[in-house]
Amino acid sequence: VTPYYDHDGVQIYVGDCRDVLPRLPPAFDVVMTDPPYNVGKNYGGHDDRQEPADYETWLRSVLARCADLAPSLVYTPGTKNVWRVAALLEGTGYTPHAMLGWHKKEFAGDKFHVGPAHCWEPVVWAGREKNPYFRKRFGERGRDFLVVPATHGDPFAKRHPCPKPLPVMAWLVGLFVPDGGTVLDPFAGTGTTLRAAKDAGFRAVGIELNERYAAAAVKRLEQGVLPWDSAAEAV
Ligand SMILES: C[S@@+](CC[C@H](N)C(=O)[O-])C[C@H]1O[C@@H](n2cnc3c(N)ncnc32)[C@H](O)[C@@H]1O
């Protein structure tokens, strides 16, 4: 398969990841991805309103292919699907290891007496091995939770129904990619993971079904490096 984009250590393939993944070499350190949540978003190609069992079969087949290519998986299941993560990963080659989260700062209220707002999203960390890689520094503890504004004001929010904030992916890349590592995102969207990996000096490969989103990813990759503060404020 020929990449749609191949520049400066980042490649993007346009197509169905189930077709592209079997053609890639097992040369990745981590699969870091944000799959469709099956909540009815219009991605202009993918059906995001499948029967729950069909959705699980579909996503499981993708993750099983990923497990042949990379020892670790870091992915956002969506709050709706978090209950089924263990069942979903069963038989893929990945075992759930831990959960992290990111908080969408502007969706949180401060009232004690009204129902909880849905304003944080889980991040699942799984691995082929019992203790998957993470960045250790003796004497320091990292955080398992990041508070950021969601994508409002991000120009890429206009090009896709649900891009992830760049600081979220920058945080995860910094935690889970080893020195000199390579990241794979089979549901690349506008390339947020790819951009975060590139900014941190890692190589990355993305796959995206919708060419319009792949074109937005290319645009994102071709932008100059944004200083952290202007990308978004992280707390
Ligand atoms: C939740 S979005 C990812 C958004 C991305 N994190 C970003 O920040 O832009 C999921 C993406 O998966 C893509 N997609 C759905 N099915 C796919 C498939 N079979 N192969 C590759 N991409 C697919 C959709 O078009 C959508 O852009």
CSV table of C-alpha atoms and ligand atoms in Angstrom, one decimal:
chain,number,residue,atom,x,y,z
A,1,VAL,CA,0.0,0.0,0.0
A,2,THR,CA,1.2,3.5,-0.8
A,3,PRO,CA,1.0,6.1,1.9
A,4,TYR,CA,-1.2,9.2,1.2
A,5,TYR,CA,1.4,11.2,3.1
A,6,ASP,CA,5.0,10.4,4.0
A,7,HIS,CA,7.1,13.1,5.5
A,8,ASP,CA,9.5,13.8,8.4
A,9,GLY,CA,8.9,10.4,10.1
A,10,VAL,CA,5.1,10.5,9.8
A,11,GLN,CA,3.0,8.4,7.3
A,12,ILE,CA,-0.7,8.4,6.7
A,13,TYR,CA,-2.7,5.8,4.9
A,14,VAL,CA,-6.2,6.5,3.6
A,15,GLY,CA,-8.4,3.4,3.8
A,16,ASP,CA,-10.0,0.9,6.1
A,17,CYS,CA,-7.6,0.0,8.8
A,18,ARG,CA,-8.6,-3.6,8.6
A,19,ASP,CA,-7.1,-3.7,5.1
A,20,VAL,CA,-4.1,-1.6,5.9
A,21,LEU,CA,-3.0,-3.1,9.2
A,22,PRO,CA,-2.1,-6.6,7.9
A,23,ARG,CA,0.3,-4.9,5.4
A,24,LEU,CA,2.3,-3.0,8.1
A,25,PRO,CA,5.4,-4.5,9.7
A,26,PRO,CA,5.3,-5.4,13.4
A,27,ALA,CA,7.6,-2.4,14.1
A,28,PHE,CA,5.5,-0.3,16.5
A,29,ASP,CA,6.0,0.4,20.2
A,30,VAL,CA,2.5,1.5,21.0
A,31,VAL,CA,-0.9,1.7,19.4
A,32,MET,CA,-2.4,5.0,20.6
A,33,THR,CA,-5.9,5.6,19.3
A,34,ASP,CA,-9.4,7.1,19.6
A,35,PRO,CA,-11.8,4.7,17.9
A,36,PRO,CA,-15.4,5.6,17.0
A,37,TYR,CA,-17.5,5.1,20.1
A,38,ASN,CA,-20.6,3.8,18.3
A,39,VAL,CA,-22.6,6.8,19.4
A,40,GLY,CA,-24.0,7.9,16.0
A,41,LYS,CA,-21.4,10.4,14.9
A,42,ASN,CA,-21.4,11.2,11.2
A,43,TYR,CA,-17.9,10.4,10.0
A,44,GLY,CA,-19.0,10.3,6.3
A,45,GLY,CA,-18.0,6.7,5.7
A,46,HIS,CA,-18.0,4.6,8.8
A,47,ASP,CA,-21.3,3.5,10.4
A,48,ASP,CA,-21.2,4.7,14.0
A,49,ARG,CA,-24.6,3.2,14.8
A,50,GLN,CA,-24.0,-0.5,14.7
A,51,GLU,CA,-25.7,-3.1,16.9
A,52,PRO,CA,-23.6,-3.3,20.1
A,53,ALA,CA,-22.5,-6.9,19.4
A,54,ASP,CA,-21.5,-6.0,15.8
A,55,TYR,CA,-19.6,-3.0,17.1
A,56,GLU,CA,-17.6,-5.1,19.5
A,57,THR,CA,-16.8,-7.7,16.9
A,58,TRP,CA,-15.6,-5.0,14.5
A,59,LEU,CA,-13.4,-3.2,17.1
A,60,ARG,CA,-12.1,-6.5,18.5
A,61,SER,CA,-10.9,-7.5,15.0
A,62,VAL,CA,-9.0,-4.2,14.6
A,63,LEU,CA,-7.4,-4.4,18.1
A,64,ALA,CA,-6.4,-8.1,17.5
A,65,ARG,CA,-4.5,-6.9,14.4
A,66,CYS,CA,-2.9,-4.1,16.3
A,67,ALA,CA,-1.7,-6.6,19.0
A,68,ASP,CA,0.4,-8.3,16.2
A,69,LEU,CA,2.1,-5.0,15.5
A,70,ALA,CA,2.7,-3.3,18.9
A,71,PRO,CA,3.2,-4.6,22.5
A,72,SER,CA,1.1,-1.8,24.1
A,73,LEU,CA,-2.3,-0.2,23.5
A,74,VAL,CA,-3.5,3.1,24.8
A,75,TYR,CA,-7.0,4.0,23.7
A,76,THR,CA,-10.1,6.0,24.6
A,77,PRO,CA,-13.1,3.7,24.8
A,78,GLY,CA,-15.7,6.4,25.4
A,79,THR,CA,-17.7,6.4,28.7
A,80,LYS,CA,-20.5,4.4,27.1
A,81,ASN,CA,-18.2,1.5,26.3
A,82,VAL,CA,-16.0,1.5,29.3
A,83,TRP,CA,-17.9,-1.3,31.1
A,84,ARG,CA,-17.1,-3.7,28.3
A,85,VAL,CA,-13.4,-3.0,27.9
A,86,ALA,CA,-12.3,-6.3,29.5
A,87,ALA,CA,-14.7,-8.4,27.3
A,88,LEU,CA,-13.7,-6.4,24.2
A,89,LEU,CA,-10.0,-7.1,24.7
A,90,GLU,CA,-10.5,-10.8,25.5
A,91,GLY,CA,-8.7,-12.8,22.9
A,92,THR,CA,-7.1,-9.8,21.1
A,93,GLY,CA,-3.7,-10.4,22.7
A,94,TYR,CA,-4.0,-7.3,24.9
A,95,THR,CA,-4.9,-7.4,28.6
A,96,PRO,CA,-6.2,-4.3,30.4
A,97,HIS,CA,-3.5,-2.9,32.7
A,98,ALA,CA,-4.8,0.4,34.1
A,99,MET,CA,-7.1,3.3,33.5
A,100,LEU,CA,-6.3,7.0,33.2
A,101,GLY,CA,-8.6,9.9,32.5
A,102,TRP,CA,-8.9,13.4,31.1
A,103,HIS,CA,-11.3,16.0,32.3
A,104,LYS,CA,-13.1,18.4,30.0
A,105,LYS,CA,-12.7,21.4,32.1
A,106,GLU,CA,-15.4,23.7,30.6
A,107,PHE,CA,-18.1,21.0,30.9
A,108,ALA,CA,-17.8,20.7,34.7
A,109,GLY,CA,-20.1,22.5,37.0
A,110,ASP,CA,-19.5,23.5,40.6
A,111,LYS,CA,-22.8,22.7,42.2
A,112,PHE,CA,-23.0,20.0,44.8
A,113,HIS,CA,-26.7,19.4,44.7
A,114,VAL,CA,-27.4,18.7,41.1
A,115,GLY,CA,-26.6,15.5,39.1
A,116,PRO,CA,-23.1,14.7,38.0
A,117,ALA,CA,-21.9,16.2,34.7
A,118,HIS,CA,-20.4,13.9,32.1
A,119,CYS,CA,-17.2,15.7,31.8
A,120,TRP,CA,-14.3,13.2,31.9
A,121,GLU,CA,-13.2,10.5,29.5
A,122,PRO,CA,-11.4,7.3,30.3
A,123,VAL,CA,-8.1,6.2,28.8
A,124,VAL,CA,-7.4,2.5,28.8
A,125,TRP,CA,-3.8,1.3,29.0
A,126,ALA,CA,-3.3,-2.4,28.0
A,127,GLY,CA,-0.5,-4.6,26.9
A,128,ARG,CA,0.6,-7.9,25.5
A,129,GLU,CA,2.9,-8.3,28.5
A,130,LYS,CA,1.8,-8.1,32.1
A,131,ASN,CA,3.8,-4.9,32.7
A,132,PRO,CA,3.6,-2.8,29.6
A,133,TYR,CA,6.2,0.0,29.1
A,134,PHE,CA,5.7,3.4,30.6
A,135,ARG,CA,8.3,6.2,31.2
A,136,LYS,CA,9.8,5.8,34.6
A,137,ARG,CA,11.9,8.3,36.3
A,138,PHE,CA,13.4,7.3,39.6
A,139,GLY,CA,11.8,9.3,42.5
A,140,GLU,CA,9.1,10.8,40.4
A,141,ARG,CA,5.4,10.0,40.0
A,142,GLY,CA,3.4,10.9,37.0
A,143,ARG,CA,-0.2,11.9,36.9
A,144,ASP,CA,-3.0,9.6,35.9
A,145,PHE,CA,-5.4,12.5,35.1
A,146,LEU,CA,-5.2,15.6,32.9
A,147,VAL,CA,-7.5,18.6,33.0
A,148,VAL,CA,-7.8,20.4,29.8
A,149,PRO,CA,-10.4,22.4,27.9
A,150,ALA,CA,-12.0,20.2,25.2
A,151,THR,CA,-11.5,21.2,21.6
A,152,HIS,CA,-13.5,24.5,21.6
A,153,GLY,CA,-11.5,27.1,19.8
A,154,ASP,CA,-9.3,24.5,18.2
A,155,PRO,CA,-9.5,25.1,14.4
A,156,PHE,CA,-9.5,21.4,13.8
A,157,ALA,CA,-12.8,21.1,15.7
A,158,LYS,CA,-14.4,22.5,12.5
A,159,ARG,CA,-13.0,19.8,10.3
A,160,HIS,CA,-14.1,16.7,12.3
A,161,PRO,CA,-17.0,15.9,14.7
A,162,CYS,CA,-14.8,15.0,17.6
A,163,PRO,CA,-11.0,15.6,17.5
A,164,LYS,CA,-9.1,15.0,20.7
A,165,PRO,CA,-7.4,18.0,22.3
A,166,LEU,CA,-3.7,18.0,21.4
A,167,PRO,CA,-2.5,18.3,25.0
A,168,VAL,CA,-4.3,15.0,25.8
A,169,MET,CA,-2.4,13.2,23.1
A,170,ALA,CA,0.9,15.0,24.0
A,171,TRP,CA,0.5,13.8,27.6
A,172,LEU,CA,-0.1,10.2,26.6
A,173,VAL,CA,2.7,10.2,24.0
A,174,GLY,CA,5.1,11.5,26.7
A,175,LEU,CA,4.0,8.7,29.1
A,176,PHE,CA,3.9,5.7,26.9
A,177,VAL,CA,6.3,6.0,24.0
A,178,PRO,CA,9.9,4.9,24.6
A,179,ASP,CA,12.9,6.8,23.3
A,180,GLY,CA,13.2,6.5,19.6
A,181,GLY,CA,9.7,4.9,19.5
A,182,THR,CA,7.1,4.6,16.8
A,183,VAL,CA,3.3,5.1,17.3
A,184,LEU,CA,0.4,3.7,15.3
A,185,ASP,CA,-3.0,5.2,15.2
A,186,PRO,CA,-5.5,3.2,13.1
A,187,PHE,CA,-8.3,5.7,13.6
A,188,ALA,CA,-6.2,8.8,13.0
A,189,GLY,CA,-9.0,11.4,12.2
A,190,THR,CA,-7.3,14.8,12.0
A,191,GLY,CA,-4.0,13.5,13.1
A,192,THR,CA,-3.9,14.7,16.7
A,193,THR,CA,-1.9,11.6,17.8
A,194,LEU,CA,0.4,11.9,14.9
A,195,ARG,CA,1.1,15.6,15.6
A,196,ALA,CA,1.7,15.0,19.3
A,197,ALA,CA,4.1,12.1,18.4
A,198,LYS,CA,5.9,14.3,15.8
A,199,ASP,CA,6.3,17.2,18.2
A,200,ALA,CA,7.9,14.9,20.7
A,201,GLY,CA,10.4,13.6,18.1
A,202,PHE,CA,8.7,10.1,17.6
A,203,ARG,CA,7.8,8.4,14.4
A,204,ALA,CA,4.2,7.8,13.7
A,205,VAL,CA,1.8,6.0,11.3
A,206,GLY,CA,-1.9,6.8,11.0
A,207,ILE,CA,-4.7,5.3,9.1
A,208,GLU,CA,-7.9,7.1,8.3
A,209,LEU,CA,-10.9,6.0,6.3
A,210,ASN,CA,-12.1,9.5,5.3
A,211,GLU,CA,-9.8,11.4,3.0
A,212,ARG,CA,-11.1,14.7,4.1
A,213,TYR,CA,-9.9,14.0,7.6
A,214,ALA,CA,-6.6,12.7,6.3
A,215,ALA,CA,-6.2,16.0,4.4
A,216,ALA,CA,-6.8,17.9,7.7
A,217,ALA,CA,-4.2,15.8,9.4
A,218,VAL,CA,-1.7,16.7,6.7
A,219,LYS,CA,-2.5,20.3,7.3
A,220,ARG,CA,-2.0,19.9,11.0
A,221,LEU,CA,1.4,18.2,10.4
A,222,GLU,CA,2.6,20.9,8.1
A,223,GLN,CA,1.9,23.7,10.6
A,224,GLY,CA,4.8,25.1,12.5
A,225,VAL,CA,5.3,23.8,16.1
A,226,LEU,CA,2.9,25.5,18.4
A,227,PRO,CA,4.1,26.4,21.8
A,228,TRP,CA,2.4,24.3,24.5
A,229,ASP,CA,0.5,27.3,25.9
A,230,SER,CA,-1.1,28.3,22.6
A,231,ALA,CA,-2.1,24.7,21.8
A,232,ALA,CA,-4.3,24.7,25.0
A,233,GLU,CA,-3.9,25.3,28.7
A,234,ALA,CA,-3.3,22.1,30.7
A,235,VAL,CA,-3.9,22.0,34.4
B,1,LIG,C1,-13.1,9.4,17.1
B,1,LIG,S1,-12.5,9.7,15.6
B,1,LIG,C2,-10.7,10.0,15.8
B,1,LIG,C3,-10.5,11.5,16.0
B,1,LIG,C4,-9.0,11.8,16.2
B,1,LIG,N1,-8.5,11.4,17.5
B,1,LIG,C5,-8.7,13.3,16.1
B,1,LIG,O1,-8.2,13.9,17.1
B,1,LIG,O2,-9.0,13.9,15.0
B,1,LIG,C6,-12.4,8.1,14.8
B,1,LIG,C7,-12.0,8.1,13.3
B,1,LIG,O3,-11.9,6.8,12.8
B,1,LIG,C8,-12.2,6.8,11.4
B,1,LIG,N2,-12.6,5.5,11.0
B,1,LIG,C9,-13.7,4.8,11.2
B,1,LIG,N3,-13.7,3.6,10.7
B,1,LIG,C10,-12.4,3.4,10.2
B,1,LIG,C11,-11.8,2.4,9.6
B,1,LIG,N4,-12.4,1.2,9.4
B,1,LIG,N5,-10.5,2.5,9.3
B,1,LIG,C12,-9.8,3.7,9.5
B,1,LIG,N6,-10.5,4.8,10.0
B,1,LIG,C13,-11.7,4.6,10.4
B,1,LIG,C14,-13.3,7.9,11.3
B,1,LIG,O4,-13.5,8.4,10.0
B,1,LIG,C15,-12.9,8.9,12.4
B,1,LIG,O5,-12.2,10.0,11.8
